[in-house]
């Protein structure tokens, strides 16, 4: 990888013995000496700290900013209360997903967190569409994710007031003189917090969190297995510019006010395609959860077939689920095969592996809702 970027925690990762790999233009820790499986299990049982500073952090400000952002996605942002956070999807003119992101109503502006691999194109997209009427800023800030059932107990020592937040709420706090933006959310299926702070302050806050007895540093390997068990999509794999929100099982991200019959229907790229699929339900494929027989994982790219070996879909994410104790996967199948308990087969090295369609998430979510 030519001239890889480093997050503010690069030196700390090396100090902790992380195995570093290229990811989205950065050198990132894929695992620490604890190992991927134990890192995964520790996050589910206690608490893990993830460096997600490679992700894009933007602010968008100006008159009627919620209405402006609604022209780019099917989310209901006009009714989003100050301090609330919402999941959103940038859509393309053909109805595909350009990226998925989190948006916070920060009162006089919106705060966005986007995927690392898409942040340059997202910034260009925002500036091309809204730049003449709104101020769009890319932030140089660190971003940490504290995840797991003990996250609240840890946060109570660092910033007790943040423990009053519930799932998908955001506020800003002073921690040791630093302005830290905290959201109660995460991408593991567990309770947790995401903390944004000045790049220069990131290492000190990370060290303070890692000093807590419940907390271990967690790498990209466990982050992937955790989000897979939680049934959460990875952009570029489980959803792409060729996948619509309805096909991806993200119809809930097409807010009711933006659908036909709602207060502000359509008005976003690809609305004709997406809203037709919402209404007619005539899309040909659907993202589903899959559990494989045996212990060997079924990986991304495996072709799915029926009993007669006719191709019916493809696996888009797959691995062994340590918390489930089985190989789990996500993929797309033809609509005739989307019902839970449907038996399908994955072609792995020329052999058929039996898999069963199942509901997601594979593990019960632990989000704190008050």
mmCIF file of C-alpha atoms in Angstrom:
data_model
loop_
_atom_site.group_PDB
_atom_site.id
_atom_site.type_symbol
_atom_site.label_atom_id
_atom_site.label_comp_id
_atom_site.label_asym_id
_atom_site.label_seq_id
_atom_site.Cartn_x
_atom_site.Cartn_y
_atom_site.Cartn_z
ATOM 1 C CA UNK A 1 0.000 0.000 0.000
ATOM 2 C CA UNK A 2 1.531 3.306 -1.095
ATOM 3 C CA UNK A 3 1.816 5.988 1.586
ATOM 4 C CA UNK A 4 -0.754 4.534 4.004
ATOM 5 C CA UNK A 5 -2.451 6.913 6.380
ATOM 6 C CA UNK A 6 -2.221 6.523 10.132
ATOM 7 C CA UNK A 7 -4.877 7.255 12.740
ATOM 8 C CA UNK A 8 -3.896 9.141 15.917
ATOM 9 C CA UNK A 9 -3.536 5.757 17.654
ATOM 10 C CA UNK A 10 -1.027 4.190 15.273
ATOM 11 C CA UNK A 11 1.864 4.315 17.751
ATOM 12 C CA UNK A 12 -0.340 2.937 20.525
ATOM 13 C CA UNK A 13 -1.440 0.028 18.320
ATOM 14 C CA UNK A 14 2.200 -0.838 17.659
ATOM 15 C CA UNK A 15 3.029 -0.529 21.356
ATOM 16 C CA UNK A 16 0.191 -2.953 22.172
ATOM 17 C CA UNK A 17 1.541 -5.519 19.717
ATOM 18 C CA UNK A 18 -1.183 -5.194 17.107
ATOM 19 C CA UNK A 19 -0.906 -6.910 13.738
ATOM 20 C CA UNK A 20 -1.337 -4.030 11.294
ATOM 21 C CA UNK A 21 -2.987 -4.438 7.878
ATOM 22 C CA UNK A 22 -4.036 -2.089 5.068
ATOM 23 C CA UNK A 23 -7.684 -1.059 5.294
ATOM 24 C CA UNK A 24 -9.448 1.784 3.445
ATOM 25 C CA UNK A 25 -6.140 3.545 2.833
ATOM 26 C CA UNK A 26 -4.978 3.246 6.461
ATOM 27 C CA UNK A 27 -2.768 0.907 8.419
ATOM 28 C CA UNK A 28 -5.171 -0.542 10.963
ATOM 29 C CA UNK A 29 -4.980 -3.209 13.694
ATOM 30 C CA UNK A 30 -6.618 -6.449 12.589
ATOM 31 C CA UNK A 31 -5.892 -8.109 15.950
ATOM 32 C CA UNK A 32 -3.839 -7.836 19.131
ATOM 33 C CA UNK A 33 -1.963 -10.618 20.975
ATOM 34 C CA UNK A 34 -5.240 -11.689 22.607
ATOM 35 C CA UNK A 35 -6.416 -12.951 19.199
ATOM 36 C CA UNK A 36 -9.598 -12.403 17.190
ATOM 37 C CA UNK A 37 -11.760 -15.040 18.900
ATOM 38 C CA UNK A 38 -10.901 -13.913 22.443
ATOM 39 C CA UNK A 39 -11.266 -10.259 21.471
ATOM 40 C CA UNK A 40 -14.741 -11.055 20.141
ATOM 41 C CA UNK A 41 -15.715 -12.987 23.271
ATOM 42 C CA UNK A 42 -14.320 -10.287 25.558
ATOM 43 C CA UNK A 43 -16.434 -7.623 23.838
ATOM 44 C CA UNK A 44 -19.576 -9.723 24.247
ATOM 45 C CA UNK A 45 -18.788 -10.494 27.907
ATOM 46 C CA UNK A 46 -17.089 -7.313 29.123
ATOM 47 C CA UNK A 47 -16.005 -4.324 27.029
ATOM 48 C CA UNK A 48 -13.834 -3.607 24.007
ATOM 49 C CA UNK A 49 -12.245 -0.433 22.656
ATOM 50 C CA UNK A 50 -12.068 0.053 18.883
ATOM 51 C CA UNK A 51 -10.139 2.663 16.925
ATOM 52 C CA UNK A 52 -12.562 3.926 14.259
ATOM 53 C CA UNK A 53 -10.706 7.179 13.590
ATOM 54 C CA UNK A 54 -10.344 6.198 9.918
ATOM 55 C CA UNK A 55 -14.031 6.875 9.372
ATOM 56 C CA UNK A 56 -15.155 10.204 7.935
ATOM 57 C CA UNK A 57 -16.567 12.871 10.229
ATOM 58 C CA UNK A 58 -18.329 15.839 8.632
ATOM 59 C CA UNK A 59 -20.509 18.766 9.645
ATOM 60 C CA UNK A 60 -23.148 20.294 7.397
ATOM 61 C CA UNK A 61 -24.531 23.706 8.379
ATOM 62 C CA UNK A 62 -26.844 26.304 6.858
ATOM 63 C CA UNK A 63 -30.474 27.228 6.473
ATOM 64 C CA UNK A 64 -32.954 24.332 6.403
ATOM 65 C CA UNK A 65 -30.102 21.838 6.676
ATOM 66 C CA UNK A 66 -32.399 18.895 7.457
ATOM 67 C CA UNK A 67 -34.457 19.566 4.333
ATOM 68 C CA UNK A 68 -31.275 19.862 2.288
ATOM 69 C CA UNK A 69 -29.901 16.532 3.495
ATOM 70 C CA UNK A 70 -33.249 14.882 2.781
ATOM 71 C CA UNK A 71 -32.648 15.562 -0.922
ATOM 72 C CA UNK A 72 -29.810 13.013 -0.746
ATOM 73 C CA UNK A 73 -31.423 10.190 1.229
ATOM 74 C CA UNK A 74 -34.794 8.670 2.221
ATOM 75 C CA UNK A 75 -34.404 9.380 5.957
ATOM 76 C CA UNK A 76 -36.769 11.561 7.984
ATOM 77 C CA UNK A 77 -34.401 14.275 9.193
ATOM 78 C CA UNK A 78 -36.852 17.163 9.469
ATOM 79 C CA UNK A 79 -38.491 15.527 12.487
ATOM 80 C CA UNK A 80 -35.204 14.448 14.099
ATOM 81 C CA UNK A 81 -35.000 16.143 17.494
ATOM 82 C CA UNK A 82 -31.879 17.987 18.653
ATOM 83 C CA UNK A 83 -29.430 15.508 20.167
ATOM 84 C CA UNK A 84 -30.965 12.548 18.334
ATOM 85 C CA UNK A 85 -29.084 10.325 15.883
ATOM 86 C CA UNK A 86 -30.421 8.465 12.854
ATOM 87 C CA UNK A 87 -29.149 5.930 10.358
ATOM 88 C CA UNK A 88 -29.177 7.143 6.762
ATOM 89 C CA UNK A 89 -28.345 5.986 3.252
ATOM 90 C CA UNK A 90 -26.996 8.058 0.370
ATOM 91 C CA UNK A 91 -28.873 6.762 -2.670
ATOM 92 C CA UNK A 92 -27.988 6.912 -6.356
ATOM 93 C CA UNK A 93 -30.196 7.773 -9.289
ATOM 94 C CA UNK A 94 -30.775 4.067 -10.038
ATOM 95 C CA UNK A 95 -31.835 3.377 -6.441
ATOM 96 C CA UNK A 96 -28.549 1.833 -5.300
ATOM 97 C CA UNK A 97 -26.763 2.554 -2.016
ATOM 98 C CA UNK A 98 -23.797 4.916 -2.359
ATOM 99 C CA UNK A 99 -22.942 4.688 1.354
ATOM 100 C CA UNK A 100 -24.581 4.289 4.721
ATOM 101 C CA UNK A 101 -23.948 6.718 7.564
ATOM 102 C CA UNK A 102 -25.033 8.115 10.920
ATOM 103 C CA UNK A 103 -26.460 11.630 11.239
ATOM 104 C CA UNK A 104 -26.886 13.697 14.409
ATOM 105 C CA UNK A 105 -29.049 16.786 14.777
ATOM 106 C CA UNK A 106 -26.489 18.964 16.573
ATOM 107 C CA UNK A 107 -28.920 21.907 16.761
ATOM 108 C CA UNK A 108 -27.212 24.487 14.534
ATOM 109 C CA UNK A 109 -25.752 21.849 12.180
ATOM 110 C CA UNK A 110 -25.779 18.138 11.387
ATOM 111 C CA UNK A 111 -22.860 15.881 12.327
ATOM 112 C CA UNK A 112 -22.247 12.928 9.979
ATOM 113 C CA UNK A 113 -20.114 9.805 10.370
ATOM 114 C CA UNK A 114 -19.486 7.926 7.116
ATOM 115 C CA UNK A 115 -17.562 4.833 6.055
ATOM 116 C CA UNK A 116 -13.806 5.161 5.669
ATOM 117 C CA UNK A 117 -13.657 3.745 2.143
ATOM 118 C CA UNK A 118 -16.374 6.135 0.969
ATOM 119 C CA UNK A 119 -15.499 9.336 2.807
ATOM 120 C CA UNK A 120 -13.750 11.083 -0.102
ATOM 121 C CA UNK A 121 -16.609 10.378 -2.495
ATOM 122 C CA UNK A 122 -19.177 11.302 0.172
ATOM 123 C CA UNK A 123 -17.471 14.623 0.815
ATOM 124 C CA UNK A 124 -17.368 15.345 -2.920
ATOM 125 C CA UNK A 125 -21.038 14.346 -3.217
ATOM 126 C CA UNK A 126 -22.069 16.671 -0.387
ATOM 127 C CA UNK A 127 -20.080 19.574 -1.780
ATOM 128 C CA UNK A 128 -21.366 19.054 -5.327
ATOM 129 C CA UNK A 129 -25.001 18.933 -4.241
ATOM 130 C CA UNK A 130 -25.162 21.212 -1.197
ATOM 131 C CA UNK A 131 -21.918 23.180 -1.329
ATOM 132 C CA UNK A 132 -23.390 26.321 -2.873
ATOM 133 C CA UNK A 133 -25.987 26.734 -0.129
ATOM 134 C CA UNK A 134 -24.430 25.039 2.906
ATOM 135 C CA UNK A 135 -21.110 24.877 4.722
ATOM 136 C CA UNK A 136 -19.599 21.386 4.631
ATOM 137 C CA UNK A 137 -16.563 20.673 6.770
ATOM 138 C CA UNK A 138 -14.430 17.522 7.020
ATOM 139 C CA UNK A 139 -13.186 17.159 10.584
ATOM 140 C CA UNK A 140 -9.748 16.079 11.787
ATOM 141 C CA UNK A 141 -10.938 14.265 14.894
ATOM 142 C CA UNK A 142 -10.258 10.917 16.486
ATOM 143 C CA UNK A 143 -13.115 8.440 16.927
ATOM 144 C CA UNK A 144 -13.274 5.623 19.483
ATOM 145 C CA UNK A 145 -15.956 2.973 19.983
ATOM 146 C CA UNK A 146 -16.420 1.560 23.492
ATOM 147 C CA UNK A 147 -18.587 -1.548 23.159
ATOM 148 C CA UNK A 148 -19.921 -4.265 25.434
ATOM 149 C CA UNK A 149 -22.164 -4.884 28.447
ATOM 150 C CA UNK A 150 -19.656 -3.194 30.785
ATOM 151 C CA UNK A 151 -19.402 -0.043 28.627
ATOM 152 C CA UNK A 152 -21.789 1.867 30.871
ATOM 153 C CA UNK A 153 -19.799 1.043 34.024
ATOM 154 C CA UNK A 154 -16.600 2.193 32.337
ATOM 155 C CA UNK A 155 -18.186 5.374 31.023
ATOM 156 C CA UNK A 156 -19.539 6.123 34.508
ATOM 157 C CA UNK A 157 -15.927 6.608 35.650
ATOM 158 C CA UNK A 158 -14.847 8.665 32.635
ATOM 159 C CA UNK A 159 -17.967 10.793 32.098
ATOM 160 C CA UNK A 160 -20.945 9.944 34.336
ATOM 161 C CA UNK A 161 -23.285 12.361 32.552
ATOM 162 C CA UNK A 162 -22.902 10.397 29.293
ATOM 163 C CA UNK A 163 -24.553 7.395 30.970
ATOM 164 C CA UNK A 164 -27.843 9.282 30.830
ATOM 165 C CA UNK A 165 -27.865 8.913 27.053
ATOM 166 C CA UNK A 166 -29.994 6.140 25.564
ATOM 167 C CA UNK A 167 -29.500 4.304 22.286
ATOM 168 C CA UNK A 168 -29.131 6.721 19.340
ATOM 169 C CA UNK A 169 -28.746 9.847 21.443
ATOM 170 C CA UNK A 170 -25.817 12.264 21.217
ATOM 171 C CA UNK A 171 -24.408 15.012 23.422
ATOM 172 C CA UNK A 172 -21.191 16.909 24.014
ATOM 173 C CA UNK A 173 -19.214 16.750 27.240
ATOM 174 C CA UNK A 174 -16.077 18.108 28.860
ATOM 175 C CA UNK A 175 -13.609 15.353 29.750
ATOM 176 C CA UNK A 176 -10.376 16.573 31.316
ATOM 177 C CA UNK A 177 -10.810 19.874 29.511
ATOM 178 C CA UNK A 178 -11.481 18.234 26.140
ATOM 179 C CA UNK A 179 -14.664 18.756 24.131
ATOM 180 C CA UNK A 180 -15.800 15.171 23.533
ATOM 181 C CA UNK A 181 -18.808 14.333 21.373
ATOM 182 C CA UNK A 182 -20.461 11.130 22.566
ATOM 183 C CA UNK A 183 -23.150 9.032 20.883
ATOM 184 C CA UNK A 184 -24.721 5.971 22.491
ATOM 185 C CA UNK A 185 -24.430 3.580 19.606
ATOM 186 C CA UNK A 186 -22.028 1.195 17.928
ATOM 187 C CA UNK A 187 -21.750 -1.573 15.352
ATOM 188 C CA UNK A 188 -21.428 -4.697 17.478
ATOM 189 C CA UNK A 189 -25.004 -5.229 18.671
ATOM 190 C CA UNK A 190 -23.912 -4.422 22.227
ATOM 191 C CA UNK A 191 -24.505 -1.394 24.411
ATOM 192 C CA UNK A 192 -21.796 1.163 23.890
ATOM 193 C CA UNK A 193 -20.600 4.634 23.039
ATOM 194 C CA UNK A 194 -18.748 6.345 20.233
ATOM 195 C CA UNK A 195 -16.479 9.197 21.310
ATOM 196 C CA UNK A 196 -15.188 11.901 18.966
ATOM 197 C CA UNK A 197 -12.424 14.226 20.113
ATOM 198 C CA UNK A 198 -9.531 16.307 18.784
ATOM 199 C CA UNK A 199 -6.998 14.107 17.036
ATOM 200 C CA UNK A 200 -4.328 15.249 19.483
ATOM 201 C CA UNK A 201 -6.427 14.147 22.467
ATOM 202 C CA UNK A 202 -7.320 10.685 21.149
ATOM 203 C CA UNK A 203 -4.384 8.742 22.557
ATOM 204 C CA UNK A 204 -4.769 10.120 26.085
ATOM 205 C CA UNK A 205 -8.458 9.228 26.201
ATOM 206 C CA UNK A 206 -7.805 5.792 24.677
ATOM 207 C CA UNK A 207 -5.118 5.074 27.285
ATOM 208 C CA UNK A 208 -7.445 6.153 30.064
ATOM 209 C CA UNK A 209 -10.140 3.768 28.817
ATOM 210 C CA UNK A 210 -7.697 0.888 28.316
ATOM 211 C CA UNK A 211 -6.529 1.329 31.910
ATOM 212 C CA UNK A 212 -9.985 0.259 33.107
ATOM 213 C CA UNK A 213 -10.027 -3.427 34.121
ATOM 214 C CA UNK A 214 -12.980 -4.330 31.883
ATOM 215 C CA UNK A 215 -11.497 -2.922 28.678
ATOM 216 C CA UNK A 216 -9.364 -4.629 26.009
ATOM 217 C CA UNK A 217 -8.190 -3.244 22.676
ATOM 218 C CA UNK A 218 -10.101 -4.852 19.808
ATOM 219 C CA UNK A 219 -9.084 -5.060 16.151
ATOM 220 C CA UNK A 220 -10.815 -5.208 12.784
ATOM 221 C CA UNK A 221 -11.084 -9.006 12.826
ATOM 222 C CA UNK A 222 -13.353 -9.121 15.864
ATOM 223 C CA UNK A 223 -15.145 -5.977 14.734
ATOM 224 C CA UNK A 224 -16.180 -7.880 11.598
ATOM 225 C CA UNK A 225 -17.351 -11.026 13.407
ATOM 226 C CA UNK A 226 -19.243 -8.941 15.975
ATOM 227 C CA UNK A 227 -21.126 -6.906 13.358
ATOM 228 C CA UNK A 228 -21.863 -10.083 11.366
ATOM 229 C CA UNK A 229 -23.455 -11.760 14.402
ATOM 230 C CA UNK A 230 -25.445 -8.548 14.923
ATOM 231 C CA UNK A 231 -26.782 -8.814 11.358
ATOM 232 C CA UNK A 232 -25.256 -5.475 10.360
ATOM 233 C CA UNK A 233 -24.235 -4.726 6.788
ATOM 234 C CA UNK A 234 -20.714 -3.898 5.690
ATOM 235 C CA UNK A 235 -20.669 -1.392 2.854
ATOM 236 C CA UNK A 236 -19.061 -2.698 -0.306
ATOM 237 C CA UNK A 237 -20.000 -6.246 0.647
ATOM 238 C CA UNK A 238 -23.590 -6.617 1.907
ATOM 239 C CA UNK A 239 -24.721 -3.454 0.132
ATOM 240 C CA UNK A 240 -23.353 -1.600 -2.870
ATOM 241 C CA UNK A 241 -24.347 0.903 -5.526
ATOM 242 C CA UNK A 242 -26.038 -2.055 -7.266
ATOM 243 C CA UNK A 243 -28.170 -2.887 -4.211
ATOM 244 C CA UNK A 244 -31.345 -1.039 -3.238
ATOM 245 C CA UNK A 245 -32.346 -0.484 0.414
ATOM 246 C CA UNK A 246 -35.350 -2.769 -0.058
ATOM 247 C CA UNK A 247 -33.249 -5.619 -1.438
ATOM 248 C CA UNK A 248 -30.786 -5.123 1.418
ATOM 249 C CA UNK A 249 -33.519 -5.534 4.036
ATOM 250 C CA UNK A 250 -33.187 -1.877 5.019
ATOM 251 C CA UNK A 251 -36.721 -0.825 4.175
ATOM 252 C CA UNK A 252 -36.944 0.661 7.690
ATOM 253 C CA UNK A 253 -34.340 3.220 6.590
ATOM 254 C CA UNK A 254 -36.862 4.536 4.066
ATOM 255 C CA UNK A 255 -38.788 6.636 6.591
ATOM 256 C CA UNK A 256 -42.579 6.662 6.368
ATOM 257 C CA UNK A 257 -42.803 10.456 5.748
ATOM 258 C CA UNK A 258 -40.627 9.913 2.631
ATOM 259 C CA UNK A 259 -42.807 7.144 1.183
ATOM 260 C CA UNK A 260 -45.869 7.548 -1.007
ATOM 261 C CA UNK A 261 -48.656 8.946 1.156
ATOM 262 C CA UNK A 262 -46.189 10.494 3.607
ATOM 263 C CA UNK A 263 -45.708 14.160 4.427
ATOM 264 C CA UNK A 264 -42.615 14.537 2.194
ATOM 265 C CA UNK A 265 -42.706 11.672 -0.313
ATOM 266 C CA UNK A 266 -39.787 10.998 -2.653
ATOM 267 C CA UNK A 267 -37.449 13.912 -3.401
ATOM 268 C CA UNK A 268 -34.270 11.803 -3.084
ATOM 269 C CA UNK A 269 -32.150 10.102 -5.795
ATOM 270 C CA UNK A 270 -33.614 6.843 -7.053
ATOM 271 C CA UNK A 271 -36.958 7.452 -5.319
ATOM 272 C CA UNK A 272 -38.939 6.092 -8.258
ATOM 273 C CA UNK A 273 -37.104 2.752 -8.112
ATOM 274 C CA UNK A 274 -36.992 2.455 -4.313
ATOM 275 C CA UNK A 275 -40.572 3.516 -3.609
ATOM 276 C CA UNK A 276 -41.850 1.219 -6.361
ATOM 277 C CA UNK A 277 -40.120 -1.674 -4.584
ATOM 278 C CA UNK A 278 -41.545 -0.541 -1.236
ATOM 279 C CA UNK A 279 -45.076 -0.504 -2.653
ATOM 280 C CA UNK A 280 -45.049 -3.364 -5.159
ATOM 281 C CA UNK A 281 -42.692 -5.682 -3.284
ATOM 282 C CA UNK A 282 -41.629 -7.071 -6.650
ATOM 283 C CA UNK A 283 -37.866 -6.961 -6.135
ATOM 284 C CA UNK A 284 -36.232 -10.209 -7.172
ATOM 285 C CA UNK A 285 -33.758 -10.789 -4.340
ATOM 286 C CA UNK A 286 -33.412 -10.231 -0.612
ATOM 287 C CA UNK A 287 -30.617 -10.147 1.948
ATOM 288 C CA UNK A 288 -31.015 -12.982 4.467
ATOM 289 C CA UNK A 289 -29.180 -14.553 7.361
ATOM 290 C CA UNK A 290 -27.682 -18.011 6.891
ATOM 291 C CA UNK A 291 -26.407 -20.674 9.296
ATOM 292 C CA UNK A 292 -24.182 -23.425 7.916
ATOM 293 C CA UNK A 293 -24.024 -27.024 9.052
ATOM 294 C CA UNK A 294 -20.707 -28.158 10.512
ATOM 295 C CA UNK A 295 -17.947 -25.928 11.883
ATOM 296 C CA UNK A 296 -16.189 -24.584 8.786
ATOM 297 C CA UNK A 297 -17.214 -21.043 7.821
ATOM 298 C CA UNK A 298 -18.722 -20.187 4.449
ATOM 299 C CA UNK A 299 -16.996 -17.086 3.116
ATOM 300 C CA UNK A 300 -17.980 -14.127 0.986
ATOM 301 C CA UNK A 301 -18.398 -14.966 -2.683
ATOM 302 C CA UNK A 302 -19.701 -18.517 -2.225
ATOM 303 C CA UNK A 303 -22.479 -19.218 -4.731
ATOM 304 C CA UNK A 304 -25.815 -20.351 -3.288
ATOM 305 C CA UNK A 305 -27.841 -23.035 -5.061
ATOM 306 C CA UNK A 306 -31.061 -24.975 -4.529
ATOM 307 C CA UNK A 307 -31.544 -28.763 -4.299
ATOM 308 C CA UNK A 308 -31.157 -29.035 -8.090
ATOM 309 C CA UNK A 309 -27.953 -26.958 -8.042
ATOM 310 C CA UNK A 310 -29.616 -24.027 -9.767
ATOM 311 C CA UNK A 311 -27.954 -20.766 -8.762
ATOM 312 C CA UNK A 312 -30.172 -18.724 -6.439
ATOM 313 C CA UNK A 313 -27.833 -16.234 -4.789
ATOM 314 C CA UNK A 314 -24.472 -15.429 -3.224
ATOM 315 C CA UNK A 315 -22.884 -15.066 0.208
ATOM 316 C CA UNK A 316 -21.740 -11.485 0.897
ATOM 317 C CA UNK A 317 -20.320 -11.900 4.437
ATOM 318 C CA UNK A 318 -19.452 -15.068 6.280
ATOM 319 C CA UNK A 319 -17.408 -16.466 9.117
ATOM 320 C CA UNK A 320 -17.578 -18.446 12.327
ATOM 321 C CA UNK A 321 -19.740 -16.771 14.967
ATOM 322 C CA UNK A 322 -17.968 -17.293 18.309
ATOM 323 C CA UNK A 323 -21.023 -16.214 20.311
ATOM 324 C CA UNK A 324 -23.368 -18.359 18.216
ATOM 325 C CA UNK A 325 -21.048 -21.354 18.106
ATOM 326 C CA UNK A 326 -21.800 -21.896 14.427
ATOM 327 C CA UNK A 327 -20.749 -20.608 11.016
ATOM 328 C CA UNK A 328 -22.989 -17.650 10.158
ATOM 329 C CA UNK A 329 -23.326 -15.616 6.996
ATOM 330 C CA UNK A 330 -25.357 -13.047 5.142
ATOM 331 C CA UNK A 331 -26.199 -13.143 1.486
ATOM 332 C CA UNK A 332 -28.745 -12.510 -1.222
ATOM 333 C CA UNK A 333 -31.228 -15.102 -2.432
ATOM 334 C CA UNK A 334 -34.110 -15.112 -4.873
ATOM 335 C CA UNK A 335 -37.367 -14.203 -3.175
ATOM 336 C CA UNK A 336 -38.684 -17.786 -3.326
ATOM 337 C CA UNK A 337 -35.947 -18.754 -0.849
ATOM 338 C CA UNK A 338 -36.108 -15.887 1.677
ATOM 339 C CA UNK A 339 -38.393 -17.508 4.272
ATOM 340 C CA UNK A 340 -36.747 -18.590 7.552
ATOM 341 C CA UNK A 341 -35.909 -22.312 7.761
ATOM 342 C CA UNK A 342 -35.502 -22.595 3.980
ATOM 343 C CA UNK A 343 -32.702 -25.011 3.128
ATOM 344 C CA UNK A 344 -30.141 -23.881 0.562
ATOM 345 C CA UNK A 345 -26.590 -24.912 -0.336
ATOM 346 C CA UNK A 346 -23.304 -23.043 -0.686
ATOM 347 C CA UNK A 347 -20.721 -24.232 -3.186
ATOM 348 C CA UNK A 348 -17.411 -24.413 -1.317
ATOM 349 C CA UNK A 349 -14.407 -25.831 -3.200
ATOM 350 C CA UNK A 350 -16.739 -27.688 -5.528
ATOM 351 C CA UNK A 351 -18.814 -29.256 -2.767
ATOM 352 C CA UNK A 352 -22.311 -28.420 -1.508
ATOM 353 C CA UNK A 353 -22.568 -27.148 2.079
ATOM 354 C CA UNK A 354 -26.057 -27.139 3.560
ATOM 355 C CA UNK A 355 -27.219 -23.807 4.982
ATOM 356 C CA UNK A 356 -30.470 -22.679 6.555
ATOM 357 C CA UNK A 357 -32.034 -19.263 6.046
ATOM 358 C CA UNK A 358 -32.590 -17.627 9.430
ATOM 359 C CA UNK A 359 -33.739 -14.366 10.915
ATOM 360 C CA UNK A 360 -31.209 -11.774 11.976
ATOM 361 C CA UNK A 361 -29.594 -10.718 14.219
ATOM 362 C CA UNK A 362 -27.932 -13.971 15.204
ATOM 363 C CA UNK A 363 -27.445 -12.669 18.767
ATOM 364 C CA UNK A 364 -29.889 -10.685 20.895
ATOM 365 C CA UNK A 365 -29.055 -6.947 20.807
ATOM 366 C CA UNK A 366 -27.951 -5.308 24.043
ATOM 367 C CA UNK A 367 -28.701 -1.668 23.202
ATOM 368 C CA UNK A 368 -29.640 0.541 26.169
ATOM 369 C CA UNK A 369 -33.025 2.165 25.596
ATOM 370 C CA UNK A 370 -33.658 3.432 29.127
#
